Each structure stands twice: as structure tokens, then as C-alpha cells.
């Protein structure tokens, strides 16, 4: 990076951390530390909801995923606005009915302390697994692209996030999220403008879309599922290659996005406390609802824009001649005598295929219209596939194909940014990636600290202490979770598309959490045993399905939620009536 | 510093009755309609640029 980019990047990060730190005076009690004294305006809480979800993963993972396989991922968000409406109607009144500091406190009033503790522990486990993955993505930028060791990048992000979260709590988190959203908006709009500036001299905008579409990059919505067989295959059948592919195996289509996505987002925004915390920070129920509905309006168009940037990067490389290997580690391996001859041979074929793709693309750009039976179009599509196949072949040279094949994905956006963005803009974009990583880690650390102190420490281990004691304990817990995040980031650093990994980790747990809140709202007779047993059996069902059937992770949320409701309802019939009546009013 | 109330009991209810659904229903409908339009546009965009090779 150039000096000016360093100045822009570091300058913004200092400003962001200072913004968080100076809010520390507002955190003089647990109310201030975990609920922002319930004085945060709806638009800031709404931007914070979006900012917590837009981590470095969103920028790195989505753009790279669109580069590789098109815009289909946008379908995952199709259920989100409906989820926000359902949460607004049912969850906001639940959370605003008492002066709660965590979402799981509500469950104690409804099902008793055991269910509250189980739900809180499920959140702590799922979030502490995911926090390592999300922290790792930003370390990809520093370690791989700046030549720093991975631990140093992880340490910087975790330190900055922990610093202002320890001091200012949720207020610091929310107001830094607002800055994060601003820098992400500026960075992405600048990148989009630069890509269009570079591409439009070669094609008109309409032709650019046609050529990207011909390469299957604009296939955003798949209305017709690949299979309409609704009986899922077992993993044994998948291993032996028998049975037919079922509806539940397709990762992205309209129906998985609408229904699987609806449950995923209801669970994530409503029951994952790193998000649900925002519903507790506004002054009124009205403001809490507006904060949620901001995402309902903005999320899908914004994700579509981020994915479109990934498509434009693909187009840019198709014209400019992109690298065969994006990951610096692979580039270094390719120089070693062990791999060099094989890589050189693949590189030769890759260069020829990439050149053929470019020529065909530019030829097609000059035609007045492109018909589906045009032979040049078929040749172009064939060249596109050949280039993609050669990239996979090159990566497989380095070892285990199942692992290595996916490991290029998260480096594509960074490679483009470092090689082609002009001064200042690169600094802004790298600052946006850092800010996203820091801000979402801070939100997670604060929520983990709240669940630890309010649901476990204050509830079970240290009752009747004064407010100062709990505030100090909250700050210590925040610090410990920050340190844990840094350590787990090193441990969980893995391959594949990280955004999918995060959603998959969440899907293991979130459906069951949603189920317990749904049980509270829908089954009046359900009480302590129904809540606790329903929750545990719901989790067990998801793990059983995961280990026996071939079902995509988005559906785990639906399965977990329905299983908790079903088991909870069943158990409620065996509970003593008096207990049910007593707790139902609780 | 006075001691905090026993935390074992659930926090007391806040006097904030939920507003009637009707006052929000039109806004929810607006959000849903806008989203359906956005999805319809994406479906149209997707099929407009999809290439099906002749057999």
C-alpha cells in the first residue's frame, strides 16, 4: 500500500475508535453499558443492525462469491424483510414489555431460569464459534496482502474492538457502526464508479450486462428448483451415489431464500443477542420497530449492489486478463521447484484460454445484437468455462482438492483492490474492511459480555452485588471475550467461503432459539419443562439431521424452530396444569 | 453505593402497551409490497440476461 493509503486507513480507524471511546461517559451502569440508557435514536440503532451484519465477510465474501458463481446469493436475503415485519409484530412487544438487558431474560419470566440459562449458553457457544471466523476474514487482508503474519492482523482488530467496547459498551458499538456504514458506503460506491469507468470504454452498459449474463454471472434468481423431490437423501446414499437429488439440497433458489431465509433472519435478528440487543436500546417500541425496518428496506438492494461489484470485477479481469492464482500463498507455492513445471504448463493453457475469452468478448461487444444461437456466443461461454476449470486445476496442484479448491474465494476482492484501485480509494476500501471487522467484532463481544454477566454471573453466581460491581464485571467479561475472539480466530482460520461458514454455524443453533421464543408466544400452556426439553430436543434434531440427511444449512433454521415447537407442545401436555398457569402469567 | 434489587426475579413490566396493529399495518404492507417489487425486478433482470443454449 502507498503512504497516502496508510494515512487514510489509519486516520479513519483512529477517528472511529475515538468516536467509541468518547462515549464511555454514558456507560455508568449496566443500563448504560448494555442498553445505551435506552436513548439511542432509531436511525442509529437501525444502521447499527446493518453494520453488525455487514462485517468484513460481506465485502470480501460476497464480491468474491459473485466473481466465482454469480449473484445467486442475493436470494438468501429474500426472506429478510418479511422476517423484520414478523419480529416487529411479535418480538419487539415481547422485548419491550420489561426493562430487559438481554433477550434471554424474557424466557425466565415465561419458562423459568433453566430455559433462560440454556438459551443464553446456546447463544454464547454459537456466537463464540462464529466470532473467530469473522475476525479471521479481516486478517486475510492484512496478513496475505500486506505480508504481515496472521496473528498480528487478528491482534490489531481484536485490540481496537475490545478497547472501545470495554470503555463504552453498546453506545460505543452503535456510534462506531454508524461511521462504519458511512465508510463502507463511500468505499463501495467509489469502487463501483472506478470499475464502470474502466469497463464502459469497452462496452455500453447494456452490452456489459449481456456479456456478464452470458457468462452466467447475473443469474440472481432461480425460480425453478433443480429438483422437486421432497424426500431428502441420506448421507449414506450421497456417499454411494445412489438416490436422487432432493429439493432440500439446492443451496440458493427463490424458495430456499424466501422460507429458509425467513427463518434464518427471524432467528438471527430476533434471537441472536448481538443483533436483538438493538431492540432494547431505543427509547420506545415505535423506535425499535423503525430500527428493524430500516434493514427491511435497504438490505436486499445493498447486497445486490455488493454482488454486482463482484460481477464487475469478473468483467474487469475478463478484459484486463486476470491472475490465475489470487491467493499470495499459492503464488509463492507456484514458484517452488516442486510445483513450478506443472503450474507453468497450466499457466500457458490459462493464458491462451483467457486471451480467447477476451477476444470473443470484444468481438461480441461489436455485434449489433447477440442471439442465443450465435456460434461466437457458444465459443465465449466455452472459453469462460475453460478459464474457470483451469483456475481450479491450478489450485488442485497444491494438494487436497476438496480443501484447496475453495481457498481462493476470499482473496479476489483484495487482489483487485490492491492491484487496481487508485491512491486514497484503496486506503478508504481497506479502512472499510477493517472498520467492518472491528465494528462487528465489537458488537459480538458486547453481546457475549451481556449474556455472560446478566444471564449467568449476576443470575447464578453473584447476586445482590452493587451496580458498580456488575459494571466492572461487565468490562472484565468484555475484555476476556475480546481475547477469546483473537485466540479462536487463529484456531478457526479455515478455507471455503467464510460467509457460508458463518451462516452455517448460526443455522445449527438459531432455529432452536427462534423455536423457544415462538413456543413462548404461541403455546400458552407450555411451561418450564416444555421450554427446556423442547429447546434441547430441537437442537438434537438439527444435529441428527445434519449427521444423517443431505439438507442445505438454510433449512436447519426451519427444522430447529419447528422441532422446538413440536416437542415443547408435546411436553406441555404432560406438565402439571398449575405450574403452567403460574408461569404463563409470569 | 446502595445495593441493587435481587436480580433473581424477572424485571418489572414497563408501562408501554403495544400500539394497535392497525396503526402499523399499512407500513408493514408498504414494506412487503416494496420488497415484492424488488424481488420481481430481480427475477426479471435475472431472466433477461440468462442465456439458454440451443440444443
PDB file of C-alpha atoms in Angstrom, chain A residues 23 53 59 79 98 111 143 174 188 208 291 295-296 316 339 345 372 395 401-402 425 457 502 510 536 540 578:
ATOM      1  CA  UNK A  23     -18.968   7.700  24.528  1.00  0.00           C
ATOM      2  CA  UNK A  53     -24.324  -7.791   9.893  1.00  0.00           C
ATOM      3  CA  UNK A  59     -17.325  -7.162   1.473  1.00  0.00           C
ATOM      4  CA  UNK A  79     -36.910 -13.632   3.488  1.00  0.00           C
ATOM      5  CA  UNK A  98     -39.958  -5.358  30.572  1.00  0.00           C
ATOM      6  CA  UNK A 111     -40.289 -20.697  31.213  1.00  0.00           C
ATOM      7  CA  UNK A 143      -1.655 -10.974   6.524  1.00  0.00           C
ATOM      8  CA  UNK A 174     -23.686   1.746  17.891  1.00  0.00           C
ATOM      9  CA  UNK A 188     -18.088   0.627  -2.313  1.00  0.00           C
ATOM     10  CA  UNK A 208     -21.800  -5.242 -20.431  1.00  0.00           C
ATOM     11  CA  UNK A 291     -34.725   0.454  13.569  1.00  0.00           C
ATOM     12  CA  UNK A 295     -32.892  -3.179   7.136  1.00  0.00           C
ATOM     13  CA  UNK A 296     -36.097  -4.416   5.504  1.00  0.00           C
ATOM     14  CA  UNK A 316     -12.698  -6.281 -15.495  1.00  0.00           C
ATOM     15  CA  UNK A 339       5.136 -27.205  -8.438  1.00  0.00           C
ATOM     16  CA  UNK A 345       2.114 -25.695 -18.117  1.00  0.00           C
ATOM     17  CA  UNK A 372     -28.781 -17.209 -28.433  1.00  0.00           C
ATOM     18  CA  UNK A 395      -5.203 -24.768  -7.222  1.00  0.00           C
ATOM     19  CA  UNK A 401      -8.595 -30.708  -3.946  1.00  0.00           C
ATOM     20  CA  UNK A 402     -11.625 -30.583  -1.685  1.00  0.00           C
ATOM     21  CA  UNK A 425      -9.602   4.978  -2.702  1.00  0.00           C
ATOM     22  CA  UNK A 457     -22.877 -14.262  36.519  1.00  0.00           C
ATOM     23  CA  UNK A 502     -20.777 -18.145   9.445  1.00  0.00           C
ATOM     24  CA  UNK A 510     -30.515 -20.178  15.645  1.00  0.00           C
ATOM     25  CA  UNK A 536     -32.691 -29.348  23.902  1.00  0.00           C
ATOM     26  CA  UNK A 540     -30.678 -32.571  18.970  1.00  0.00           C
ATOM     27  CA  UNK A 578     -50.967 -25.422  37.992  1.00  0.00           C
TER      28      UNK A 578
END
